[in-house]
Tab-separated table of C-alpha atoms in Angstrom:
chain	number	residue	atom	x	y	z
A	1	MET	CA	-0.108	-0.061	-0.446
A	2	ALA	CA	1.544	3.202	-1.416
A	3	THR	CA	1.355	6.330	1.004
A	4	SER	CA	1.620	9.867	-0.317
A	5	SER	CA	4.523	11.852	1.057
A	6	ARG	CA	2.093	14.054	3.503
A	7	GLN	CA	0.730	11.143	4.788
A	8	LYS	CA	2.417	9.014	8.196
A	9	PRO	CA	2.678	5.613	7.605
A	10	PRO	CA	1.282	2.362	9.547
A	11	SER	CA	2.875	1.381	12.304
A	12	LEU	CA	3.182	-2.015	13.872
A	13	TYR	CA	4.696	-1.691	17.670
A	14	VAL	CA	5.302	-4.520	19.172
A	15	ILE	CA	5.046	-5.051	23.150
A	16	ASP	CA	5.696	-7.941	23.547
A	17	GLU	CA	9.277	-9.031	22.401
A	18	ASP	CA	9.492	-12.639	22.879
A	19	PHE	CA	6.210	-12.857	21.923
A	20	VAL	CA	5.251	-15.932	18.783
A	21	PRO	CA	2.624	-16.702	16.933
A	22	PRO	CA	1.451	-19.751	18.512
A	23	ASP	CA	2.107	-23.284	16.714
A	24	ARG	CA	-0.226	-25.417	15.564
A	25	GLY	CA	1.854	-28.595	15.865
A	26	ASP	CA	1.823	-28.348	19.559
A	27	GLU	CA	-2.182	-28.324	20.081
A	28	GLN	CA	-1.732	-31.435	17.759
A	29	GLU	CA	-1.283	-35.588	19.902
A	30	GLY	CA	1.142	-37.640	19.647
A	31	PRO	CA	0.780	-41.327	17.273
A	32	ALA	CA	-1.016	-44.115	19.108
A	33	TYR	CA	0.840	-46.790	17.324
A	34	ALA	CA	4.871	-44.649	18.413
A	35	VAL	CA	6.473	-48.491	17.132
A	36	LEU	CA	10.076	-47.532	14.553
A	37	ALA	CA	9.280	-48.537	11.151
A	38	GLY	CA	13.077	-48.763	10.145
A	39	ASP	CA	15.568	-52.191	11.029
A	40	PRO	CA	19.087	-50.567	11.795
A	41	ASP	CA	20.251	-54.522	9.808
A	42	GLU	CA	18.334	-53.981	6.630
A	43	ALA	CA	20.207	-49.810	6.242
A	44	VAL	CA	23.226	-50.816	6.997
A	45	ARG	CA	22.811	-54.365	3.797
A	46	LEU	CA	20.716	-51.244	1.529
A	47	PHE	CA	23.912	-48.637	2.470
A	48	HIS	CA	26.732	-51.454	1.093
A	49	HIS	CA	23.873	-52.354	-1.391
A	50	TYR	CA	23.829	-48.856	-2.611
A	51	ARG	CA	27.505	-48.114	-2.804
A	52	ARG	CA	27.993	-51.389	-5.165
A	53	LEU	CA	25.660	-50.270	-7.264
A	54	MET	CA	26.366	-46.103	-7.822
A	55	ALA	CA	29.890	-47.732	-8.517
A	56	GLN	CA	29.327	-49.926	-10.692
A	57	ILE	CA	27.635	-46.490	-12.286
A	58	LEU	CA	29.869	-44.473	-12.105
A	59	GLY	CA	32.780	-46.767	-12.741
A	60	TYR	CA	34.697	-45.625	-9.148
A	61	GLU	CA	34.221	-46.164	-5.945
A	62	GLU	CA	33.335	-42.506	-3.867
A	63	GLU	CA	35.535	-42.319	-0.631
A	64	LEU	CA	34.132	-42.076	2.753
A	65	PRO	CA	35.254	-40.842	5.793
A	66	GLU	CA	36.316	-42.535	8.870
A	67	PRO	CA	33.132	-44.190	11.061
A	68	ALA	CA	31.794	-42.339	13.932
A	69	SER	CA	32.676	-43.785	17.102
A	70	GLU	CA	30.200	-44.818	20.290
A	71	GLU	CA	31.274	-41.892	22.328
A	72	ASP	CA	30.581	-39.679	19.560
A	73	LEU	CA	27.482	-40.742	19.217
A	74	ALA	CA	26.662	-41.070	22.967
A	75	ALA	CA	27.413	-37.414	23.090
A	76	VAL	CA	25.457	-35.766	20.175
A	77	GLU	CA	22.516	-37.438	22.129
A	78	GLU	CA	22.940	-36.605	25.056
A	79	LYS	CA	23.377	-32.561	23.909
A	80	LEU	CA	19.996	-33.536	21.928
A	81	GLY	CA	18.482	-35.078	24.804
A	82	VAL	CA	16.910	-37.815	22.011
A	83	VAL	CA	18.675	-41.286	21.072
A	84	LEU	CA	18.736	-41.309	17.072
A	85	PRO	CA	17.129	-43.940	15.102
A	86	PRO	CA	18.703	-47.221	15.363
A	87	ASP	CA	18.609	-47.055	11.451
A	88	LEU	CA	19.823	-43.936	12.004
A	89	ARG	CA	22.551	-45.072	14.026
A	90	ALA	CA	23.878	-47.526	12.294
A	91	LEU	CA	24.994	-45.946	9.450
A	92	TYR	CA	26.737	-42.941	11.368
A	93	GLY	CA	28.895	-46.633	12.590
A	94	ILE	CA	29.864	-47.353	8.703
A	95	ALA	CA	30.685	-43.559	8.337
A	96	ASP	CA	30.484	-40.311	9.844
A	97	GLY	CA	28.152	-38.255	7.023
A	98	ASP	CA	29.262	-37.892	3.535
A	99	GLY	CA	32.768	-35.942	3.916
A	100	ASP	CA	33.557	-34.201	-0.015
A	101	LEU	CA	31.644	-36.962	-1.665
A	102	VAL	CA	31.065	-35.854	-5.314
A	103	ASN	CA	27.173	-37.542	-5.233
A	104	PRO	CA	25.937	-37.013	-1.831
A	105	LEU	CA	24.306	-39.920	-0.912
A	106	PHE	CA	20.783	-39.154	0.955
A	107	ASP	CA	18.849	-37.759	-3.372
A	108	ARG	CA	20.705	-34.753	-4.028
A	109	HIS	CA	21.363	-33.686	0.174
A	110	GLU	CA	24.606	-34.151	2.042
A	111	TRP	CA	25.089	-36.265	4.828
A	112	LEU	CA	26.110	-34.345	7.520
A	113	PRO	CA	28.599	-35.188	10.199
A	114	LEU	CA	27.691	-35.498	13.982
A	115	SER	CA	29.497	-32.938	14.813
A	116	GLU	CA	27.296	-30.344	12.586
A	117	ILE	CA	24.287	-32.455	13.701
A	118	GLY	CA	22.449	-29.688	16.059
A	119	GLU	CA	24.319	-26.685	14.887
A	120	GLN	CA	21.610	-25.323	11.689
A	121	ASP	CA	21.311	-21.886	11.735
A	122	ASP	CA	17.469	-20.788	11.699
A	123	GLU	CA	17.722	-17.385	10.725
A	124	TRP	CA	15.075	-18.314	7.733
A	125	LEU	CA	12.599	-18.886	10.696
A	126	ASP	CA	13.660	-16.044	12.584
A	127	ILE	CA	12.824	-14.318	8.993
A	128	ALA	CA	9.606	-15.516	8.867
A	129	GLN	CA	8.179	-14.962	12.374
A	130	GLU	CA	8.597	-11.176	12.076
A	131	TRP	CA	6.059	-9.188	12.062
A	132	GLN	CA	6.731	-7.179	9.563
A	133	TYR	CA	5.756	-10.470	7.409
A	134	GLU	CA	2.416	-10.714	9.009
A	135	PRO	CA	2.820	-13.865	10.290
A	136	TRP	CA	-0.951	-14.079	11.450
A	137	ARG	CA	-1.810	-14.289	7.841
A	138	GLN	CA	0.438	-17.456	7.733
A	139	THR	CA	-1.141	-21.177	8.275
A	140	VAL	CA	1.576	-24.329	8.146
A	141	PHE	CA	-0.929	-26.880	6.040
A	142	ASP	CA	-1.131	-30.910	6.712
A	143	THR	CA	1.197	-32.930	4.951
A	144	GLU	CA	0.190	-35.604	3.202
A	145	PRO	CA	-0.131	-39.060	4.222
A	146	SER	CA	-2.640	-36.317	6.653
A	147	ASN	CA	-1.428	-35.601	10.826
A	148	THR	CA	2.015	-37.574	10.080
A	149	VAL	CA	3.370	-34.834	10.723
A	150	ARG	CA	3.089	-32.042	13.047
A	151	ARG	CA	2.200	-28.433	11.784
A	152	SER	CA	4.814	-26.785	12.199
A	153	PRO	CA	7.685	-24.824	10.979
A	154	LEU	CA	10.063	-26.438	13.169
A	155	ARG	CA	10.617	-29.089	16.773
A	156	PRO	CA	13.110	-29.630	18.236
A	157	GLY	CA	12.532	-33.242	18.067
A	158	TRP	CA	12.881	-32.213	14.359
A	159	ILE	CA	16.799	-34.389	14.223
A	160	ARG	CA	18.118	-32.628	11.078
A	161	PHE	CA	21.182	-34.916	9.012
A	162	ALA	CA	21.033	-34.222	5.442
A	163	PHE	CA	21.463	-30.658	3.869
A	164	ASP	CA	20.561	-29.779	0.373
A	165	THR	CA	22.858	-26.816	0.086
A	166	GLY	CA	19.597	-24.332	0.145
A	167	GLY	CA	18.447	-23.978	3.087
A	168	ASN	CA	16.180	-26.435	3.595
A	169	TRP	CA	17.781	-30.203	4.851
A	170	LEU	CA	15.987	-34.429	5.719
A	171	ALA	CA	15.274	-34.747	9.270
A	172	VAL	CA	13.944	-37.985	11.564
A	173	ASP	CA	11.095	-36.952	13.152
A	174	LEU	CA	11.138	-38.202	16.716
A	175	ASP	CA	8.218	-35.780	17.871
A	176	PRO	CA	5.326	-36.820	14.134
A	177	GLY	CA	2.003	-35.916	14.249
A	178	PRO	CA	-1.081	-38.664	15.446
A	179	ASN	CA	-0.691	-41.132	11.553
A	180	GLY	CA	2.989	-40.663	11.577
A	181	ARG	CA	6.175	-43.020	13.081
A	182	PRO	CA	8.826	-41.817	15.085
A	183	GLY	CA	11.904	-41.913	13.376
A	184	GLN	CA	9.725	-40.883	9.904
A	185	VAL	CA	11.856	-39.344	7.723
A	186	ILE	CA	10.794	-35.328	6.382
A	187	LYS	CA	11.460	-32.356	4.650
A	188	VAL	CA	11.797	-28.976	6.636
A	189	GLY	CA	13.103	-24.976	5.831
A	190	VAL	CA	12.834	-22.137	4.325
A	191	ASP	CA	10.944	-23.993	1.576
A	192	TYR	CA	8.935	-26.053	3.497
A	193	THR	CA	8.099	-23.102	6.556
A	194	ASN	CA	4.246	-23.594	5.839
A	195	GLU	CA	4.032	-26.994	5.365
A	196	PRO	CA	6.525	-29.691	6.004
A	197	THR	CA	7.182	-32.265	4.311
A	198	TYR	CA	6.287	-36.132	4.779
A	199	VAL	CA	9.202	-38.392	2.436
A	200	THR	CA	9.330	-42.138	3.328
A	201	ASP	CA	8.385	-43.461	7.150
A	202	SER	CA	12.421	-44.231	8.464
A	203	VAL	CA	15.827	-44.198	7.013
A	204	THR	CA	15.638	-47.453	5.762
A	205	THR	CA	12.173	-47.409	3.703
A	206	PHE	CA	14.810	-44.438	2.158
A	207	LEU	CA	17.607	-46.146	1.238
A	208	ARG	CA	15.414	-48.651	-0.652
A	209	ARG	CA	13.951	-45.599	-2.232
A	210	LEU	CA	17.599	-45.843	-4.244
A	211	VAL	CA	17.801	-48.341	-4.273
A	212	GLU	CA	15.353	-49.751	-6.025
A	213	ALA	CA	15.633	-46.672	-9.330
A	214	LEU	CA	19.774	-47.513	-8.884
A	215	GLU	CA	18.282	-51.385	-9.996
A	216	ARG	CA	15.267	-49.729	-11.991
A	217	GLY	CA	17.514	-47.830	-14.285
A	218	ASP	CA	16.119	-44.241	-12.744
A	219	TYR	CA	18.883	-41.921	-12.585
A	220	ARG	CA	20.664	-39.711	-15.150
A	221	HIS	CA	24.309	-40.492	-14.970
A	222	HIS	CA	25.962	-37.330	-16.712
A	223	ASP	CA	30.218	-36.590	-16.201
A	224	ARG	CA	30.744	-37.795	-12.321
A	225	SER	CA	27.670	-36.810	-11.175
A	226	LEU	CA	24.593	-39.303	-11.054
A	227	TRP	CA	21.147	-37.560	-10.770
A	228	ILE	CA	18.718	-40.651	-8.972
A	229	ASP	CA	14.898	-40.785	-9.651
A	230	ALA	CA	13.449	-42.154	-6.622
A	231	ASP	CA	10.528	-40.827	-6.802
A	232	LEU	CA	10.809	-38.888	-3.006
A	233	PRO	CA	9.258	-35.219	-2.317
A	234	ASP	CA	11.321	-33.161	-3.705
A	235	LEU	CA	9.160	-29.787	-3.135
A	236	PRO	CA	7.224	-28.057	-0.674
A	237	GLY	CA	3.738	-30.792	-0.827
A	238	GLU	CA	1.577	-29.342	-3.488
A	239	HIS	CA	-1.415	-29.395	-0.539
A	240	SER	CA	-4.522	-28.484	-2.862
A	241	ALA	CA	-5.355	-24.519	-3.116
A	242	TYR	CA	-8.223	-23.523	-4.827
A	243	SER	CA	-8.088	-19.668	-6.398
A	244	ASP	CA	-12.716	-18.852	-8.268
A	245	ARG	CA	-14.728	-16.363	-9.318
A	246	GLN	CA	-17.671	-16.954	-8.162
A	247	PRO	CA	-17.819	-19.868	-7.253
A	248	SER	CA	-19.857	-23.026	-7.368
A	249	LEU	CA	-20.072	-26.080	-5.687
A	250	ALA	CA	-19.412	-28.294	-8.997
A	251	GLN	CA	-16.714	-25.490	-9.848
A	252	ALA	CA	-14.836	-26.865	-5.504
A	253	MET	CA	-15.920	-30.443	-6.299
A	254	GLN	CA	-13.458	-29.842	-9.289
A	255	ALA	CA	-9.928	-28.702	-7.441
A	256	GLY	CA	-9.438	-32.151	-6.148
A	257	PRO	CA	-8.875	-33.503	-2.740
A	258	ARG	CA	-8.046	-31.570	0.816
A	259	VAL	CA	-8.175	-28.460	-0.472
A	260	GLN	CA	-6.965	-26.270	2.515
A	261	GLU	CA	-6.523	-22.498	1.026
A	262	ALA	CA	-8.868	-21.484	-0.613
A	263	ARG	CA	-8.897	-17.814	-2.498
A	264	VAL	CA	-12.558	-17.007	-3.749
A	265	VAL	CA	-14.478	-13.418	-5.481
A	266	ASP	CA	-17.798	-12.845	-6.387
A	267	VAL	CA	-19.150	-14.909	-3.874
A	268	GLU	CA	-23.443	-15.203	-4.132
A	269	ASP	CA	-23.704	-18.344	-2.008
A	270	CYS	CA	-21.393	-19.885	-0.094
A	271	GLU	CA	-22.175	-23.276	-1.162
A	272	PHE	CA	-19.127	-24.237	-2.671
A	273	LEU	CA	-18.009	-24.172	1.094
A	274	ALA	CA	-19.320	-28.710	0.773
A	275	ALA	CA	-16.941	-29.321	-1.507
A	276	VAL	CA	-13.383	-28.090	0.414
A	277	PRO	CA	-14.400	-29.348	3.897
A	278	ASP	CA	-10.526	-29.178	4.977
A	279	VAL	CA	-9.900	-26.158	4.249
A	280	CYS	CA	-7.628	-24.394	7.192
A	281	SER	CA	-7.666	-20.541	5.210
A	282	LEU	CA	-9.937	-18.377	3.663
A	283	ALA	CA	-10.072	-15.769	1.334
A	284	LEU	CA	-13.660	-14.307	0.514
A	285	SER	CA	-13.999	-10.995	-1.075
A	286	SER	CA	-18.483	-10.596	-2.693
A	287	LYS	CA	-20.049	-6.703	-2.987
A	288	GLY	CA	-23.212	-8.106	-0.990
A	289	SER	CA	-23.417	-10.529	1.984
A	290	PRO	CA	-23.800	-13.865	1.384
A	291	ASP	CA	-24.659	-16.157	4.040
A	292	LEU	CA	-21.907	-17.300	5.976
A	293	THR	CA	-23.741	-20.276	7.986
A	294	PRO	CA	-21.131	-23.598	5.739
A	295	LEU	CA	-18.832	-21.919	8.001
A	296	GLY	CA	-19.080	-22.822	11.331
A	297	ASP	CA	-18.281	-26.015	10.701
A	298	ARG	CA	-14.821	-25.960	8.547
A	299	PRO	CA	-11.806	-26.029	10.068
A	300	VAL	CA	-10.754	-22.139	9.187
A	301	GLU	CA	-8.133	-20.866	10.758
A	302	TYR	CA	-6.618	-17.780	8.922
A	303	LEU	CA	-10.084	-16.309	7.936
A	304	GLU	CA	-10.262	-13.205	6.339
A	305	LEU	CA	-13.310	-11.408	5.210
A	306	ASP	CA	-14.071	-8.338	2.392
A	307	VAL	CA	-18.041	-8.021	2.553
A	308	GLU	CA	-20.151	-5.239	2.386
A	309	SER	CA	-22.485	-6.544	5.219
A	310	PRO	CA	-20.414	-10.068	8.204
A	311	ASP	CA	-22.607	-11.816	10.615
A	312	LEU	CA	-19.918	-13.028	12.561
A	313	THR	CA	-22.096	-15.514	14.454
A	314	ALA	CA	-21.515	-18.979	11.858
A	315	PRO	CA	-17.794	-18.101	11.650
A	316	ALA	CA	-17.545	-17.968	15.646
A	317	ARG	CA	-19.139	-20.829	15.963
A	318	ASN	CA	-15.714	-23.124	14.860
A	319	ARG	CA	-13.683	-23.721	17.746
A	320	GLU	CA	-10.912	-23.632	15.149
A	321	LEU	CA	-10.685	-19.783	14.168
A	322	ARG	CA	-7.230	-18.116	15.169
A	323	SER	CA	-6.813	-15.033	13.005
A	324	LEU	CA	-9.574	-12.952	11.336
A	325	SER	CA	-9.453	-10.086	9.084
A	326	VAL	CA	-12.697	-7.913	8.514
A	327	THR	CA	-13.240	-5.344	6.091
A	328	CYS	CA	-16.704	-4.463	5.823
A	329	ALA	CA	-18.756	-1.789	5.083
A	330	ARG	CA	-21.608	-1.287	7.296
A	331	PRO	CA	-21.030	-1.867	10.727
A	332	VAL	CA	-20.302	-5.369	11.785
A	333	GLU	CA	-20.971	-6.546	15.171
A	334	LEU	CA	-17.788	-8.320	17.259
A	335	ALA	CA	-19.970	-9.849	20.244
A	336	PRO	CA	-19.842	-13.738	18.302
A	337	LEU	CA	-16.710	-13.671	18.533
A	338	ARG	CA	-16.604	-13.832	22.768
A	339	THR	CA	-17.447	-17.331	22.312
A	340	VAL	CA	-14.408	-18.138	19.882
A	341	PRO	CA	-12.200	-19.957	22.349
A	342	ASN	CA	-8.625	-19.822	19.745
A	343	LEU	CA	-8.592	-16.681	18.763
A	344	TRP	CA	-5.469	-14.239	19.493
A	345	ALA	CA	-4.868	-12.045	15.770
A	346	LEU	CA	-7.798	-9.937	15.118
A	347	ASP	CA	-7.366	-6.623	11.883
A	348	ILE	CA	-9.877	-4.764	12.184
A	349	ALA	CA	-8.552	-2.024	10.349
A	350	ALA	CA	-10.822	-1.815	7.518
A	351	ALA	CA	-13.808	-2.123	8.828
A	352	SER	CA	-16.474	-0.558	10.562
A	353	VAL	CA	-17.514	-1.722	14.113
A	354	ALA	CA	-20.316	-1.160	15.757
A	355	ASP	CA	-19.260	-2.382	19.196
A	356	ILE	CA	-15.250	-1.930	19.533
A	357	ALA	CA	-15.843	-2.302	23.766
A	358	THR	CA	-15.743	-6.346	22.094
A	359	VAL	CA	-12.436	-5.610	21.950
A	360	THR	CA	-12.090	-5.616	26.133
A	361	GLU	CA	-13.298	-9.438	26.334
A	362	LEU	CA	-11.244	-11.011	24.137
A	363	LYS	CA	-9.283	-12.320	26.655
A	364	GLY	CA	-6.899	-14.813	24.143
A	365	LEU	CA	-7.008	-11.625	21.290
A	366	ARG	CA	-1.970	-10.700	21.682
A	367	TYR	CA	-2.409	-9.100	18.414
A	368	LEU	CA	-4.304	-6.882	16.658
A	369	GLU	CA	-4.833	-4.216	13.576
A	370	VAL	CA	-7.001	-0.834	14.075
A	371	THR	CA	-7.035	3.137	12.628
A	372	GLN	CA	-5.768	5.619	14.684
A	373	ASP	CA	-9.603	6.460	15.312
A	374	GLN	CA	-10.493	3.117	16.881
A	375	TRP	CA	-7.299	3.009	18.853
A	376	ARG	CA	-8.086	6.323	20.186
A	377	GLU	CA	-11.558	5.110	20.799
A	378	LEU	CA	-9.350	1.627	23.124
A	379	SER	CA	-7.119	3.298	24.942
A	380	GLU	CA	-10.480	5.001	26.422
A	381	LEU	CA	-11.769	1.799	27.611
A	382	ASP	CA	-10.263	-0.423	31.103
A	383	ASP	CA	-9.484	-3.590	30.845
A	384	LEU	CA	-7.735	-4.729	27.105
A	385	PRO	CA	-6.652	-7.830	26.421
A	386	PRO	CA	-2.473	-8.723	27.014
A	387	LEU	CA	-1.774	-6.903	23.321
A	388	ALA	CA	1.623	-7.965	22.298
A	389	VAL	CA	1.686	-6.215	18.900
A	390	VAL	CA	-0.821	-3.820	18.290
A	391	GLY	CA	-0.522	-2.604	14.389
A	392	ILE	CA	-2.136	1.323	13.767
A	393	HIS	CA	-3.036	2.907	10.253
A	394	PRO	CA	-3.326	6.187	10.448
A	395	ARG	CA	-6.394	5.755	8.757
A	396	ARG	CA	-8.739	2.949	6.933
A	397	PRO	CA	-6.457	1.086	4.411
A	398	GLU	CA	-7.683	0.179	1.092
A	399	ARG	CA	-7.314	-2.994	0.839
A	400	GLU	CA	-6.087	-5.475	-2.309
A	401	TRP	CA	-5.338	-8.677	-2.269
A	402	PRO	CA	-3.944	-9.979	-0.831
A	403	LEU	CA	-3.510	-8.149	1.777
A	404	SER	CA	-0.080	-6.997	2.965
A	405	THR	CA	0.780	-3.401	4.319
A	406	ASP	CA	4.363	-1.753	4.473
A	407	TRP	CA	4.823	-1.973	8.228
A	408	VAL	CA	7.135	0.596	10.096
A	409	THR	CA	7.862	-1.724	13.130
A	410	VAL	CA	8.329	-0.127	16.161
A	411	HIS	CA	9.397	-1.995	18.955
A	412	ASP	CA	7.417	-0.369	21.802
A	413	GLU	CA	4.135	0.415	23.345
A	414	PRO	CA	1.642	2.425	20.553
A	415	PRO	CA	1.337	5.960	22.066
A	416	SER	CA	-1.232	7.262	23.480
A	417	PRO	CA	-3.401	8.979	21.261
A	418	THR	CA	-4.041	11.948	21.170
A	419	ALA	CA	-7.934	13.884	20.005
């Protein structure tokens, strides 16, 4: 949003420096079946067979580093506070990482020596969570198979053991989702911030997929390089997204299964939501005031409404709602939001609000986006929620999709507005 030289830019006041957006993965249960799928003996056999196949194709065998000692393994596990999966542990008993191999062993990811495990630079995550990049509008999506990996950008139980040199890692997941298994292999990092991706159920299976690809000839050999097509995920999981103008049920059904993100404009009715039961990020725009009743039974966590006159009664029945942005011409009543248990972010800067005092009753609210006039009115009230971040626009913003603001970040409490 451009500002004139005379107009004061919108300011983002970070009151609580330690507050970070709630992690959806923290709310998920662990697996009911917590037995590791990997087999250390099988992993060792596959590893040696894999190396022999590579040597046959390349015409030479690359030399591996010396094995890691039991003392080194124990020291790393003590530092991490976890025990490595037995199959990965067994591989470190063969070699302490890739060393200087031309062809990294883990599908073009460099196998890290034990000395680098747990020493990664996570600046990418710190940047993604900086408030000027509006993390309250971001959703971490579910991977496929569903609920195998917790919906987090990064977790302490994700032990990264191989690096693609571009900010992404293979990790063994020792803190899986309800349908996952400890020791499963996942992809995390800068390209997976909004969707950590399931790869295989174990390091053992990962190696098996590489061996099978070589045995069936699915590889490219050029000079000294070997590219293996093991049909393993190479990019973030493609969660289904739906974008449409004047959406209908029939059109939405063509979007495919497990749509998690939807952006629709010129909406006449919300019947299309019946075709997207898993949508958790929804941006909905209408020149009128469509019936929002179908929103009540959808697990929408981020909701962006741009309608003439929104009735929040139905959206407020959704206990998954965490972040809400409202743009409207006619006054909206915030009262229904008092029953939403997980709402922590609210943007009403582009809304006409009938009962702004209701904000004082939203005790879980940590982020609030308002105009200068709205903030002036709220500041005269007692008992505001324990806000961590407040965004203040000099006047009502003119919204353009996708929503974003050129914030000036201030690490302080917002000043008391003057009349």
